[in-house]
Amino acid sequence: MPFREAHEDDFQVCLPLLRQLWPALNEATAAAGPADLEALRSVFCRLVKAPDAQVLVVEENRRVIALMDLTFRETLFHRGPTMIIEDLIVDEAHRRQGLGSELVRRAEDIARRWGCRGIELSSDLHRAATRRFWEGRGYKCEAYQFRKIIHP
Ligand SMILES: CC(C)(COP(=O)(O)OP(=O)(O)OC[C@H]1O[C@@H](n2cnc3c(N)ncnc32)[C@H](O)[C@@H]1OP(=O)(O)O)[C@@H](O)C(=O)NCCC(=O)NCCS
């Protein structure tokens, strides 16, 4: 599976995948729509250049069919470097063909190269099938994630 690091120009080709993850992004006419999209673009562009992040894409016929972004940070909990799988999205038409599992294996190789002692991720509660996916890959659901939206 040919995968590569994303660059800033990839935002537009990655957008259809991000919309599959967050369908609200499709509501371009909603008040927050365009601003949201601009914020998303600017985070994407920062992440692809950040020394403590990696954004990887899989292409088929010049179309991005999967995206995974990873960040790295020190945690006391793991007593060392920790990798966070921030997002993993496989295009709807390419699911259940092993691509997601392959990307997780790649992520784990990268984590080992970074000397990470653990990998963490969060998954929204409404993604029931996703929970089965992670458990099948050996990830245990051991914590709650609490979230509070604040506006600057
Ligand atoms: C979760 C996701 C990345 C899995 O990618 P994928 O390429 O379909 O995964 P795989 O083909 O490697 O699936 C491996 C196993 O996961 C489980 N699985 C994956 N999708 C599933 C689904 N919709 N329902 C039930 N089990 C599922 C199955 O056990 C599957 O094994 P099998 O079909 O070989 O028995 C993909 O479904 C996706 O992008 N979902 C939407 C976004 C998302 O939820 N991302 C994760 C956010 S944390």
Tab-separated table of C-alpha atoms and ligand atoms in Angstrom:
chain	number	residue	atom	x	y	z
A	1	MET	CA	0.000	0.000	0.000
A	2	PRO	CA	1.760	3.196	-1.135
A	3	PHE	CA	1.454	5.855	1.505
A	4	ARG	CA	3.217	9.159	1.837
A	5	GLU	CA	3.445	12.184	4.057
A	6	ALA	CA	0.901	14.857	3.249
A	7	HIS	CA	1.868	18.403	2.374
A	8	GLU	CA	-0.035	21.676	2.598
A	9	ASP	CA	-1.398	21.402	-0.954
A	10	ASP	CA	-3.162	18.168	-0.036
A	11	PHE	CA	-5.835	19.898	2.024
A	12	GLN	CA	-8.350	20.074	-0.832
A	13	VAL	CA	-7.890	16.408	-1.784
A	14	CYS	CA	-8.178	15.345	1.853
A	15	LEU	CA	-11.319	17.383	2.440
A	16	PRO	CA	-13.776	14.761	1.097
A	17	LEU	CA	-12.391	12.296	3.656
A	18	LEU	CA	-12.615	14.823	6.483
A	19	ARG	CA	-16.211	15.456	5.480
A	20	GLN	CA	-16.912	11.733	5.860
A	21	LEU	CA	-15.634	11.961	9.422
A	22	TRP	CA	-17.456	15.182	10.262
A	23	PRO	CA	-20.571	15.465	8.062
A	24	ALA	CA	-21.372	18.881	9.579
A	25	LEU	CA	-18.531	20.229	7.426
A	26	ASN	CA	-20.830	19.725	4.458
A	27	GLU	CA	-23.140	22.432	5.693
A	28	ALA	CA	-21.205	25.144	3.915
A	29	THR	CA	-24.112	27.521	4.176
A	30	ALA	CA	-24.344	27.315	7.960
A	31	ALA	CA	-23.051	30.392	9.736
A	32	ALA	CA	-19.993	28.636	11.140
A	33	GLY	CA	-19.326	26.671	7.921
A	34	PRO	CA	-16.709	28.680	6.021
A	35	ALA	CA	-14.937	29.857	9.200
A	36	ASP	CA	-14.794	26.267	10.378
A	37	LEU	CA	-13.312	25.189	7.098
A	38	GLU	CA	-10.659	27.903	7.227
A	39	ALA	CA	-9.741	26.877	10.776
A	40	LEU	CA	-9.515	23.258	9.638
A	41	ARG	CA	-7.270	24.219	6.723
A	42	SER	CA	-4.952	26.189	8.928
A	43	VAL	CA	-4.575	23.369	11.474
A	44	PHE	CA	-3.959	20.891	8.635
A	45	CYS	CA	-1.212	23.134	7.218
A	46	ARG	CA	0.433	23.501	10.618
A	47	LEU	CA	0.272	19.768	11.320
A	48	VAL	CA	1.939	18.692	8.073
A	49	LYS	CA	4.957	20.829	9.009
A	50	ALA	CA	5.051	20.227	12.746
A	51	PRO	CA	8.081	18.316	14.059
A	52	ASP	CA	5.908	16.428	16.545
A	53	ALA	CA	3.205	15.346	14.084
A	54	GLN	CA	2.834	13.231	10.960
A	55	VAL	CA	-0.001	13.328	8.463
A	56	LEU	CA	-0.033	10.297	6.162
A	57	VAL	CA	-2.195	9.672	3.129
A	58	VAL	CA	-2.847	6.698	0.881
A	59	GLU	CA	-3.507	7.408	-2.780
A	60	GLU	CA	-5.160	5.394	-5.502
A	61	ASN	CA	-5.417	6.766	-9.041
A	62	ARG	CA	-4.318	10.171	-7.718
A	63	ARG	CA	-7.196	10.221	-5.229
A	64	VAL	CA	-6.605	10.223	-1.469
A	65	ILE	CA	-8.469	7.197	-0.112
A	66	ALA	CA	-7.190	7.191	3.479
A	67	LEU	CA	-5.726	9.665	5.906
A	68	MET	CA	-4.108	9.236	9.294
A	69	ASP	CA	-2.630	11.939	11.462
A	70	LEU	CA	-0.397	11.268	14.410
A	71	THR	CA	1.032	13.477	17.132
A	72	PHE	CA	3.720	12.764	19.693
A	73	ARG	CA	4.118	14.072	23.210
A	74	GLU	CA	5.710	13.160	26.515
A	75	THR	CA	3.292	11.816	29.093
A	76	LEU	CA	3.857	11.055	32.735
A	77	PHE	CA	1.390	8.208	32.409
A	78	HIS	CA	3.588	6.338	29.904
A	79	ARG	CA	6.804	7.633	31.491
A	80	GLY	CA	7.990	8.792	28.115
A	81	PRO	CA	7.072	9.569	24.518
A	82	THR	CA	3.513	8.704	23.571
A	83	MET	CA	1.903	8.586	20.156
A	84	ILE	CA	-1.643	9.786	19.670
A	85	ILE	CA	-3.589	8.575	16.658
A	86	GLU	CA	-5.583	11.746	16.195
A	87	ASP	CA	-7.616	10.720	13.163
A	88	LEU	CA	-7.875	7.704	10.921
A	89	ILE	CA	-10.270	7.760	8.002
A	90	VAL	CA	-10.668	5.275	5.182
A	91	ASP	CA	-12.862	6.320	2.265
A	92	GLU	CA	-16.305	4.716	2.505
A	93	ALA	CA	-15.857	2.883	-0.807
A	94	HIS	CA	-12.590	1.304	0.401
A	95	ARG	CA	-13.567	0.109	3.878
A	96	ARG	CA	-13.476	-3.509	5.066
A	97	GLN	CA	-10.545	-4.296	2.775
A	98	GLY	CA	-7.820	-4.171	5.397
A	99	LEU	CA	-6.617	-0.631	4.732
A	100	GLY	CA	-7.432	0.674	8.222
A	101	SER	CA	-5.643	-2.276	9.837
A	102	GLU	CA	-2.606	-1.755	7.626
A	103	LEU	CA	-2.428	1.911	8.596
A	104	VAL	CA	-2.591	1.015	12.277
A	105	ARG	CA	0.325	-1.397	11.763
A	106	ARG	CA	2.282	1.424	10.091
A	107	ALA	CA	1.415	3.747	12.975
A	108	GLU	CA	2.741	1.189	15.428
A	109	ASP	CA	6.013	0.885	13.474
A	110	ILE	CA	6.350	4.667	13.546
A	111	ALA	CA	5.643	4.715	17.297
A	112	ARG	CA	8.414	2.178	17.868
A	113	ARG	CA	10.838	4.254	15.802
A	114	TRP	CA	9.964	7.284	17.942
A	115	GLY	CA	10.663	5.233	21.052
A	116	CYS	CA	7.084	5.577	22.228
A	117	ARG	CA	5.942	3.551	25.198
A	118	GLY	CA	2.275	3.763	24.390
A	119	ILE	CA	-0.322	4.736	21.818
A	120	GLU	CA	-3.536	6.506	22.659
A	121	LEU	CA	-6.588	7.643	20.761
A	122	SER	CA	-10.120	8.717	21.400
A	123	SER	CA	-13.196	7.756	19.462
A	124	ASP	CA	-16.611	9.353	19.686
A	125	LEU	CA	-19.235	7.268	21.421
A	126	HIS	CA	-21.576	7.217	18.438
A	127	ARG	CA	-18.969	5.298	16.398
A	128	ALA	CA	-19.927	1.826	17.581
A	129	ALA	CA	-18.342	-0.007	14.633
A	130	THR	CA	-15.131	1.905	15.191
A	131	ARG	CA	-14.933	0.578	18.724
A	132	ARG	CA	-14.976	-2.975	17.353
A	133	PHE	CA	-12.244	-1.979	14.911
A	134	TRP	CA	-9.916	-0.728	17.668
A	135	GLU	CA	-10.598	-3.618	19.992
A	136	GLY	CA	-9.845	-6.039	17.164
A	137	ARG	CA	-6.476	-4.336	16.717
A	138	GLY	CA	-5.592	-4.879	20.390
A	139	TYR	CA	-6.597	-1.479	21.808
A	140	LYS	CA	-8.379	-1.473	25.153
A	141	CYS	CA	-11.026	1.038	26.098
A	142	GLU	CA	-9.640	2.096	29.490
A	143	ALA	CA	-10.641	5.708	29.989
A	144	TYR	CA	-13.369	8.251	29.464
A	145	GLN	CA	-12.571	11.294	27.443
A	146	PHE	CA	-14.191	14.473	28.761
A	147	ARG	CA	-14.686	17.403	26.450
A	148	LYS	CA	-15.874	20.969	26.950
A	149	ILE	CA	-16.207	23.424	24.110
A	150	ILE	CA	-14.990	26.904	25.024
A	151	HIS	CA	-15.003	29.909	22.755
A	152	PRO	CA	-12.117	32.342	22.881
B	1	LIG	C1	-12.621	2.610	11.313
B	1	LIG	C2	-12.023	2.551	9.928
B	1	LIG	C3	-10.774	3.422	9.863
B	1	LIG	C4	-11.662	1.086	9.604
B	1	LIG	O1	-11.020	1.041	8.344
B	1	LIG	P1	-11.175	-0.238	7.402
B	1	LIG	O2	-10.203	-0.097	6.281
B	1	LIG	O3	-12.583	-0.434	7.032
B	1	LIG	O4	-10.711	-1.367	8.397
B	1	LIG	P2	-10.320	-2.889	8.066
B	1	LIG	O5	-10.790	-3.264	6.705
B	1	LIG	O6	-8.882	-3.040	8.348
B	1	LIG	O7	-11.240	-3.615	9.129
B	1	LIG	C5	-10.711	-4.491	10.068
B	1	LIG	C6	-11.782	-4.969	11.014
B	1	LIG	O8	-12.408	-3.882	11.695
B	1	LIG	C7	-13.769	-4.195	11.958
B	1	LIG	N1	-14.633	-3.225	11.310
B	1	LIG	C8	-14.261	-2.224	10.491
B	1	LIG	N2	-15.324	-1.527	10.090
B	1	LIG	C9	-16.394	-2.122	10.644
B	1	LIG	C10	-17.783	-1.889	10.591
B	1	LIG	N3	-18.302	-0.870	9.869
B	1	LIG	N4	-18.618	-2.691	11.301
B	1	LIG	C11	-18.113	-3.711	12.023
B	1	LIG	N5	-16.804	-3.999	12.109
B	1	LIG	C12	-15.962	-3.198	11.432
B	1	LIG	C13	-13.981	-5.568	11.416
B	1	LIG	O9	-13.758	-6.445	12.479
B	1	LIG	C14	-12.898	-5.715	10.374
B	1	LIG	O10	-12.472	-6.993	10.246
B	1	LIG	P3	-13.036	-8.004	9.114
B	1	LIG	O11	-14.012	-7.267	8.256
B	1	LIG	O12	-11.799	-8.371	8.383
B	1	LIG	O13	-13.620	-9.084	9.926
B	1	LIG	C15	-13.046	3.009	8.840
B	1	LIG	O14	-14.227	2.256	9.010
B	1	LIG	C16	-13.399	4.478	8.917
B	1	LIG	O15	-12.730	5.306	8.311
B	1	LIG	N6	-14.475	4.797	9.639
B	1	LIG	C17	-14.971	6.174	9.739
B	1	LIG	C18	-14.051	7.085	10.478
B	1	LIG	C19	-13.704	6.565	11.856
B	1	LIG	O16	-14.562	6.156	12.619
B	1	LIG	N7	-12.424	6.641	12.140
B	1	LIG	C20	-11.863	6.310	13.411
B	1	LIG	C21	-11.990	7.510	14.283
B	1	LIG	S1	-11.171	7.187	15.819
